[in-house]
């Protein structure tokens, strides 16, 4: 019976993932609530969780500019820089973001062993090398990718961002090749045309060069206003529902994996495409979001690509809905990889 309960992979979690930001549209307590739900419902046990350590400053500097890191460490952001980040600065918040990056590094390492690992946090895809935006101070997923590349554990990675908001920080960070990529095979730039069998609404656009292939499916008429190009961007119209969204995702994964062979897949499983999200304008159901997760996991498993998962946004009017969506990501992984 015990073996039936145990997950075939690890969940990365710390109570210190909590973001100390006060009253805010970002539900900072959701990470703890997801963990508690997974334990209470028997989806996971205490032994399924690993506690991360904070990323080192050297890890953070693989992605972020020294001047920006220094401002964060010394509390010398300008009022404009703090306003752009949209969360109130504190040393405790810096620690939480360093820890989120450490959690993503651990999840990325762990999935190379177990095929999948899920960090009950992270996915801060609006952070740029030299500034934060949209509730994001540090780009934990980018830090994880660069750390594993530095350690020669992977050469290439693909990000699949299913948050309702475009991953502008991800697109900017990975816009070109790494400076130290002489030994990597170069990729020719290719343009992605809308598939002949494309579902209704939306458009796909993209070009790629580099060692990290970035995919973003997002609501077009939403934050951020300026969307730097990902390798593939799928600009979805307002109100798109489960069937069309899943068809777009299926087409996009097929297109991306025809062009690029990643050693690691980084899935940013935002809960905010949900129909009742305060900051989103898509119309996915809770069941549709679980099907989204299942689709990504099935593709990764079929192609034997290790996959790390982070949570990103989720602002449902009823917090329990966000907790359910995030918990379902773990359930979908358990069903796919057991």
CSV table of C-alpha atoms in Angstrom, one decimal:
chain,number,residue,atom,x,y,z
A,1,UNK,CA,0.0,0.0,0.0
A,2,UNK,CA,2.8,2.4,0.8
A,3,UNK,CA,4.4,1.9,-2.6
A,4,UNK,CA,1.1,2.8,-4.2
A,5,UNK,CA,1.1,6.1,-2.3
A,6,UNK,CA,4.6,7.1,-3.0
A,7,UNK,CA,5.2,9.4,-6.0
A,8,UNK,CA,7.7,8.2,-8.6
A,9,UNK,CA,9.3,11.6,-8.6
A,10,UNK,CA,10.1,14.4,-6.1
A,11,UNK,CA,8.3,17.6,-5.2
A,12,UNK,CA,10.5,20.6,-4.3
A,13,UNK,CA,9.1,22.8,-1.6
A,14,UNK,CA,10.0,25.1,1.3
A,15,UNK,CA,7.8,27.0,3.7
A,16,UNK,CA,10.1,29.9,2.8
A,17,UNK,CA,8.8,30.0,-0.8
A,18,UNK,CA,6.2,32.3,0.8
A,19,UNK,CA,6.6,35.8,-0.7
A,20,UNK,CA,6.4,38.4,2.1
A,21,UNK,CA,4.5,41.0,0.0
A,22,UNK,CA,1.5,41.8,2.3
A,23,UNK,CA,-2.0,42.2,0.9
A,24,UNK,CA,-1.5,41.6,-2.9
A,25,UNK,CA,-3.3,40.0,-5.8
A,26,UNK,CA,-0.5,37.4,-5.9
A,27,UNK,CA,-1.7,34.8,-3.3
A,28,UNK,CA,1.6,34.2,-1.6
A,29,UNK,CA,0.2,31.5,0.6
A,30,UNK,CA,-0.8,29.3,-2.3
A,31,UNK,CA,2.4,27.2,-2.2
A,32,UNK,CA,1.8,26.1,1.4
A,33,UNK,CA,-1.9,25.4,0.6
A,34,UNK,CA,-0.9,23.2,-2.4
A,35,UNK,CA,1.5,21.2,-0.2
A,36,UNK,CA,-1.2,20.8,2.5
A,37,UNK,CA,-3.8,19.7,-0.1
A,38,UNK,CA,-1.4,17.1,-1.6
A,39,UNK,CA,-0.7,15.6,1.9
A,40,UNK,CA,-4.3,15.8,3.0
A,41,UNK,CA,-5.6,14.0,-0.1
A,42,UNK,CA,-3.0,11.3,0.0
A,43,UNK,CA,-1.5,12.3,-3.4
A,44,UNK,CA,1.9,12.8,-1.7
A,45,UNK,CA,3.6,11.9,1.5
A,46,UNK,CA,6.2,13.9,3.5
A,47,UNK,CA,8.9,11.7,2.0
A,48,UNK,CA,8.0,12.9,-1.5
A,49,UNK,CA,9.2,16.4,-0.7
A,50,UNK,CA,12.8,17.7,-1.0
A,51,UNK,CA,13.8,21.0,0.7
A,52,UNK,CA,15.9,23.3,-1.6
A,53,UNK,CA,18.8,25.5,-0.6
A,54,UNK,CA,19.0,29.1,-1.9
A,55,UNK,CA,20.8,29.6,-5.2
A,56,UNK,CA,24.3,31.1,-4.7
A,57,UNK,CA,25.1,34.6,-6.0
A,58,UNK,CA,27.2,33.0,-8.6
A,59,UNK,CA,24.2,31.0,-9.8
A,60,UNK,CA,22.1,34.2,-10.0
A,61,UNK,CA,24.9,36.0,-11.9
A,62,UNK,CA,24.7,33.3,-14.7
A,63,UNK,CA,21.6,35.2,-15.8
A,64,UNK,CA,21.4,38.5,-14.0
A,65,UNK,CA,23.6,41.6,-14.3
A,66,UNK,CA,26.0,42.3,-11.4
A,67,UNK,CA,24.6,45.8,-11.0
A,68,UNK,CA,21.1,44.6,-10.6
A,69,UNK,CA,22.1,41.8,-8.2
A,70,UNK,CA,24.0,44.3,-6.1
A,71,UNK,CA,21.0,46.6,-5.9
A,72,UNK,CA,18.9,43.6,-4.7
A,73,UNK,CA,21.5,42.6,-2.1
A,74,UNK,CA,21.9,46.1,-0.7
A,75,UNK,CA,18.3,47.4,-1.0
A,76,UNK,CA,19.2,50.2,-3.5
A,77,UNK,CA,16.6,49.8,-6.2
A,78,UNK,CA,15.2,53.0,-7.4
A,79,UNK,CA,11.5,53.8,-6.8
A,80,UNK,CA,10.9,53.2,-10.5
A,81,UNK,CA,12.6,49.8,-10.4
A,82,UNK,CA,10.6,48.8,-7.4
A,83,UNK,CA,7.4,50.0,-9.1
A,84,UNK,CA,8.2,48.0,-12.2
A,85,UNK,CA,8.6,44.9,-10.2
A,86,UNK,CA,5.1,45.4,-8.7
A,87,UNK,CA,6.0,43.8,-5.3
A,88,UNK,CA,7.4,45.7,-2.3
A,89,UNK,CA,11.1,45.2,-1.8
A,90,UNK,CA,12.5,43.6,1.3
A,91,UNK,CA,15.6,41.6,2.2
A,92,UNK,CA,13.2,38.7,3.0
A,93,UNK,CA,11.7,38.9,-0.5
A,94,UNK,CA,15.3,38.7,-1.9
A,95,UNK,CA,15.8,35.5,0.1
A,96,UNK,CA,12.5,34.0,-1.2
A,97,UNK,CA,13.6,34.6,-4.8
A,98,UNK,CA,17.1,33.2,-4.2
A,99,UNK,CA,15.4,30.2,-2.7
A,100,UNK,CA,12.9,29.8,-5.6
A,101,UNK,CA,16.0,29.8,-8.0
A,102,UNK,CA,17.6,27.1,-5.8
A,103,UNK,CA,14.4,25.1,-6.0
A,104,UNK,CA,14.4,25.3,-9.7
A,105,UNK,CA,18.0,24.2,-9.9
A,106,UNK,CA,17.2,21.2,-7.6
A,107,UNK,CA,14.1,20.4,-9.7
A,108,UNK,CA,16.1,20.5,-12.9
A,109,UNK,CA,18.8,18.2,-11.4
A,110,UNK,CA,16.2,15.8,-10.0
A,111,UNK,CA,14.3,15.4,-13.2
A,112,UNK,CA,17.5,14.2,-15.0
A,113,UNK,CA,17.3,11.3,-12.5
A,114,UNK,CA,13.5,10.7,-12.2
A,115,UNK,CA,12.3,11.9,-15.6
A,116,UNK,CA,10.2,14.6,-13.9
A,117,UNK,CA,10.3,16.9,-10.9
A,118,UNK,CA,8.0,19.6,-9.8
A,119,UNK,CA,8.8,22.7,-7.8
A,120,UNK,CA,5.8,23.9,-5.8
A,121,UNK,CA,6.8,27.4,-6.7
A,122,UNK,CA,9.0,29.3,-9.2
A,123,UNK,CA,8.2,30.1,-12.8
A,124,UNK,CA,9.1,33.9,-12.4
A,125,UNK,CA,9.2,34.4,-16.1
A,126,UNK,CA,8.9,38.3,-16.2
A,127,UNK,CA,12.4,38.9,-14.7
A,128,UNK,CA,15.0,40.3,-17.0
A,129,UNK,CA,18.8,40.3,-16.6
A,130,UNK,CA,18.9,43.8,-15.3
A,131,UNK,CA,15.5,44.4,-13.7
A,132,UNK,CA,12.3,42.8,-12.4
A,133,UNK,CA,8.8,43.0,-13.7
A,134,UNK,CA,5.3,41.6,-13.1
A,135,UNK,CA,5.9,40.2,-9.6
A,136,UNK,CA,9.2,38.6,-10.7
A,137,UNK,CA,12.6,39.6,-9.2
A,138,UNK,CA,14.8,36.7,-10.4
A,139,UNK,CA,14.3,34.4,-13.3
A,140,UNK,CA,14.5,31.0,-11.5
A,141,UNK,CA,14.0,28.9,-14.6
A,142,UNK,CA,16.7,30.6,-16.6
A,143,UNK,CA,19.1,30.3,-13.6
A,144,UNK,CA,18.4,26.6,-13.4
A,145,UNK,CA,19.1,26.1,-17.2
A,146,UNK,CA,22.3,28.1,-17.1
A,147,UNK,CA,23.5,26.3,-14.0
A,148,UNK,CA,23.0,22.8,-15.5
A,149,UNK,CA,24.7,24.0,-18.7
A,150,UNK,CA,27.6,25.3,-16.7
A,151,UNK,CA,27.9,21.9,-14.9
A,152,UNK,CA,27.8,20.1,-18.3
A,153,UNK,CA,24.6,18.2,-17.3
A,154,UNK,CA,22.7,19.5,-20.3
A,155,UNK,CA,23.6,21.3,-23.5
A,156,UNK,CA,20.1,22.4,-24.7
A,157,UNK,CA,16.8,23.2,-23.1
A,158,UNK,CA,13.2,24.1,-24.1
A,159,UNK,CA,10.9,26.2,-22.1
A,160,UNK,CA,7.1,25.6,-22.5
A,161,UNK,CA,5.3,28.5,-20.9
A,162,UNK,CA,1.6,28.0,-20.4
A,163,UNK,CA,1.0,31.0,-18.1
A,164,UNK,CA,-1.7,33.4,-19.4
A,165,UNK,CA,1.0,36.1,-19.7
A,166,UNK,CA,3.8,36.0,-22.3
A,167,UNK,CA,7.2,35.0,-20.9
A,168,UNK,CA,8.9,38.2,-21.8
A,169,UNK,CA,11.8,37.8,-19.5
A,170,UNK,CA,12.4,34.3,-20.9
A,171,UNK,CA,12.3,35.5,-24.4
A,172,UNK,CA,14.8,38.3,-23.7
A,173,UNK,CA,17.2,36.2,-21.7
A,174,UNK,CA,17.4,33.5,-24.4
A,175,UNK,CA,17.2,35.7,-27.5
A,176,UNK,CA,20.6,34.8,-28.7
A,177,UNK,CA,23.3,32.1,-28.3
A,178,UNK,CA,25.3,31.9,-25.1
A,179,UNK,CA,28.7,33.6,-25.4
A,180,UNK,CA,30.4,30.3,-24.3
A,181,UNK,CA,28.6,28.1,-26.8
A,182,UNK,CA,31.4,27.3,-29.3
A,183,UNK,CA,31.0,23.6,-28.8
A,184,UNK,CA,27.2,23.7,-29.3
A,185,UNK,CA,25.7,22.9,-32.7
A,186,UNK,CA,24.4,26.1,-34.2
A,187,UNK,CA,20.7,26.3,-35.2
A,188,UNK,CA,19.5,28.0,-38.3
A,189,UNK,CA,16.8,30.5,-38.0
A,190,UNK,CA,13.4,29.2,-39.0
A,191,UNK,CA,10.0,30.8,-39.3
A,192,UNK,CA,7.0,29.0,-37.9
A,193,UNK,CA,3.9,29.2,-40.1
A,194,UNK,CA,0.4,28.7,-38.8
A,195,UNK,CA,-0.4,25.0,-39.2
A,196,UNK,CA,-2.9,24.1,-41.9
A,197,UNK,CA,-4.9,22.3,-39.2
A,198,UNK,CA,-4.7,25.2,-36.8
A,199,UNK,CA,-7.6,25.6,-34.4
A,200,UNK,CA,-9.8,28.7,-34.6
A,201,UNK,CA,-8.4,32.0,-33.4
A,202,UNK,CA,-4.8,32.9,-32.4
A,203,UNK,CA,-1.7,33.0,-34.4
A,204,UNK,CA,1.7,31.4,-34.2
A,205,UNK,CA,4.9,33.3,-34.9
A,206,UNK,CA,8.5,32.6,-34.2
A,207,UNK,CA,12.2,32.3,-35.1
A,208,UNK,CA,15.0,30.5,-33.4
A,209,UNK,CA,18.7,30.7,-32.9
A,210,UNK,CA,20.5,29.5,-29.8
A,211,UNK,CA,20.8,26.7,-27.2
A,212,UNK,CA,17.5,27.3,-25.5
A,213,UNK,CA,14.2,27.1,-27.4
A,214,UNK,CA,11.4,29.2,-25.9
A,215,UNK,CA,7.7,28.5,-26.4
A,216,UNK,CA,5.0,30.8,-25.0
A,217,UNK,CA,1.2,30.3,-25.3
A,218,UNK,CA,-0.5,33.3,-23.9
A,219,UNK,CA,-3.4,35.7,-24.2
A,220,UNK,CA,-2.5,38.3,-26.8
A,221,UNK,CA,-4.4,41.2,-25.3
A,222,UNK,CA,-2.8,41.0,-21.9
A,223,UNK,CA,0.3,41.9,-20.0
A,224,UNK,CA,3.1,42.6,-21.0
A,225,UNK,CA,2.3,45.2,-23.6
A,226,UNK,CA,5.7,44.7,-25.2
A,227,UNK,CA,6.3,41.0,-26.0
A,228,UNK,CA,9.9,40.3,-27.2
A,229,UNK,CA,9.9,37.3,-29.6
A,230,UNK,CA,10.1,33.8,-28.2
A,231,UNK,CA,11.3,31.0,-30.5
A,232,UNK,CA,7.5,30.3,-30.9
A,233,UNK,CA,4.8,32.7,-29.6
A,234,UNK,CA,1.2,31.7,-29.8
A,235,UNK,CA,-0.9,34.8,-29.4
A,236,UNK,CA,-4.4,33.6,-28.3
A,237,UNK,CA,-7.6,35.6,-28.6
A,238,UNK,CA,-9.6,36.6,-25.6
A,239,UNK,CA,-11.9,33.9,-24.2
A,240,UNK,CA,-10.4,30.8,-25.9
A,241,UNK,CA,-11.6,27.6,-24.3
A,242,UNK,CA,-10.3,24.1,-23.6
A,243,UNK,CA,-10.5,22.5,-27.0
A,244,UNK,CA,-8.9,25.3,-29.0
A,245,UNK,CA,-6.2,25.8,-26.4
A,246,UNK,CA,-5.3,22.1,-26.3
A,247,UNK,CA,-5.2,22.0,-30.1
A,248,UNK,CA,-2.8,25.0,-30.2
A,249,UNK,CA,-0.6,23.4,-27.5
A,250,UNK,CA,-0.5,20.2,-29.4
A,251,UNK,CA,0.5,21.9,-32.7
A,252,UNK,CA,3.0,24.1,-30.9
A,253,UNK,CA,4.8,21.2,-29.2
A,254,UNK,CA,4.9,19.3,-32.4
A,255,UNK,CA,6.4,22.2,-34.3
A,256,UNK,CA,8.9,23.1,-31.6
A,257,UNK,CA,10.2,19.5,-31.3
A,258,UNK,CA,10.5,19.1,-35.0
A,259,UNK,CA,12.9,22.0,-35.0
A,260,UNK,CA,14.8,21.4,-31.7
A,261,UNK,CA,16.0,18.5,-29.6
A,262,UNK,CA,16.2,19.6,-25.9
A,263,UNK,CA,18.1,17.8,-23.2
A,264,UNK,CA,15.7,19.3,-20.7
A,265,UNK,CA,12.1,20.6,-20.9
A,266,UNK,CA,11.1,23.4,-18.5
A,267,UNK,CA,7.3,23.6,-18.2
A,268,UNK,CA,5.9,26.8,-16.7
A,269,UNK,CA,2.4,25.6,-15.6
A,270,UNK,CA,0.6,28.8,-14.9
A,271,UNK,CA,-2.9,28.4,-13.3
A,272,UNK,CA,-4.1,31.7,-14.8
A,273,UNK,CA,-5.5,30.6,-18.2
A,274,UNK,CA,-8.5,29.6,-15.9
A,275,UNK,CA,-11.8,31.1,-16.8
A,276,UNK,CA,-12.3,32.8,-13.4
A,277,UNK,CA,-8.8,34.3,-13.0
A,278,UNK,CA,-8.6,37.9,-12.0
A,279,UNK,CA,-5.6,38.7,-14.3
A,280,UNK,CA,-6.5,36.5,-17.2
A,281,UNK,CA,-9.0,36.6,-20.1
A,282,UNK,CA,-9.0,33.0,-21.3
A,283,UNK,CA,-11.7,30.5,-20.6
A,284,UNK,CA,-10.1,27.2,-19.6
A,285,UNK,CA,-11.8,25.0,-17.1
A,286,UNK,CA,-10.1,23.2,-14.2
A,287,UNK,CA,-10.5,20.0,-16.1
A,288,UNK,CA,-9.1,21.6,-19.3
A,289,UNK,CA,-6.0,22.8,-17.4
A,290,UNK,CA,-5.4,19.3,-16.1
A,291,UNK,CA,-5.6,18.0,-19.7
A,292,UNK,CA,-3.1,20.7,-20.6
A,293,UNK,CA,-0.7,19.3,-18.0
A,294,UNK,CA,-1.3,15.7,-19.2
A,295,UNK,CA,-0.6,16.7,-22.8
A,296,UNK,CA,2.8,18.2,-21.9
A,297,UNK,CA,3.7,15.3,-19.7
A,298,UNK,CA,2.7,12.7,-22.3
A,299,UNK,CA,4.9,14.4,-24.9
A,300,UNK,CA,7.9,14.6,-22.6
A,301,UNK,CA,7.5,11.0,-21.6
A,302,UNK,CA,7.0,9.7,-25.2
A,303,UNK,CA,10.2,11.5,-26.3
A,304,UNK,CA,12.1,10.6,-23.1
A,305,UNK,CA,12.9,14.3,-22.3
A,306,UNK,CA,13.4,15.1,-18.6
A,307,UNK,CA,10.9,17.7,-17.5
A,308,UNK,CA,11.0,20.1,-14.6
A,309,UNK,CA,7.8,22.0,-13.7
A,310,UNK,CA,7.3,25.4,-12.0
A,311,UNK,CA,4.0,27.0,-11.1
A,312,UNK,CA,4.1,30.7,-12.1
A,313,UNK,CA,0.8,32.7,-11.9
A,314,UNK,CA,-2.6,31.9,-10.6
A,315,UNK,CA,-5.1,34.6,-9.4
A,316,UNK,CA,-8.5,32.9,-9.3
A,317,UNK,CA,-11.2,34.8,-7.4
A,318,UNK,CA,-11.5,31.7,-5.2
A,319,UNK,CA,-8.0,30.7,-4.0
A,320,UNK,CA,-9.2,27.1,-3.6
A,321,UNK,CA,-9.5,27.0,-7.4
A,322,UNK,CA,-5.9,28.0,-7.9
A,323,UNK,CA,-4.8,25.4,-5.3
A,324,UNK,CA,-6.9,22.7,-7.1
A,325,UNK,CA,-5.3,23.6,-10.5
A,326,UNK,CA,-1.8,23.5,-9.1
A,327,UNK,CA,-2.5,20.3,-7.2
A,328,UNK,CA,-3.9,18.7,-10.4
A,329,UNK,CA,-0.5,19.3,-12.1
A,330,UNK,CA,1.0,16.9,-9.6
A,331,UNK,CA,-1.8,14.4,-10.0
A,332,UNK,CA,-1.4,14.6,-13.8
A,333,UNK,CA,2.3,13.9,-13.4
A,334,UNK,CA,1.6,11.0,-11.1
A,335,UNK,CA,-0.9,9.5,-13.5
A,336,UNK,CA,1.5,9.9,-16.5
A,337,UNK,CA,4.7,8.8,-14.9
A,338,UNK,CA,3.5,6.0,-12.6
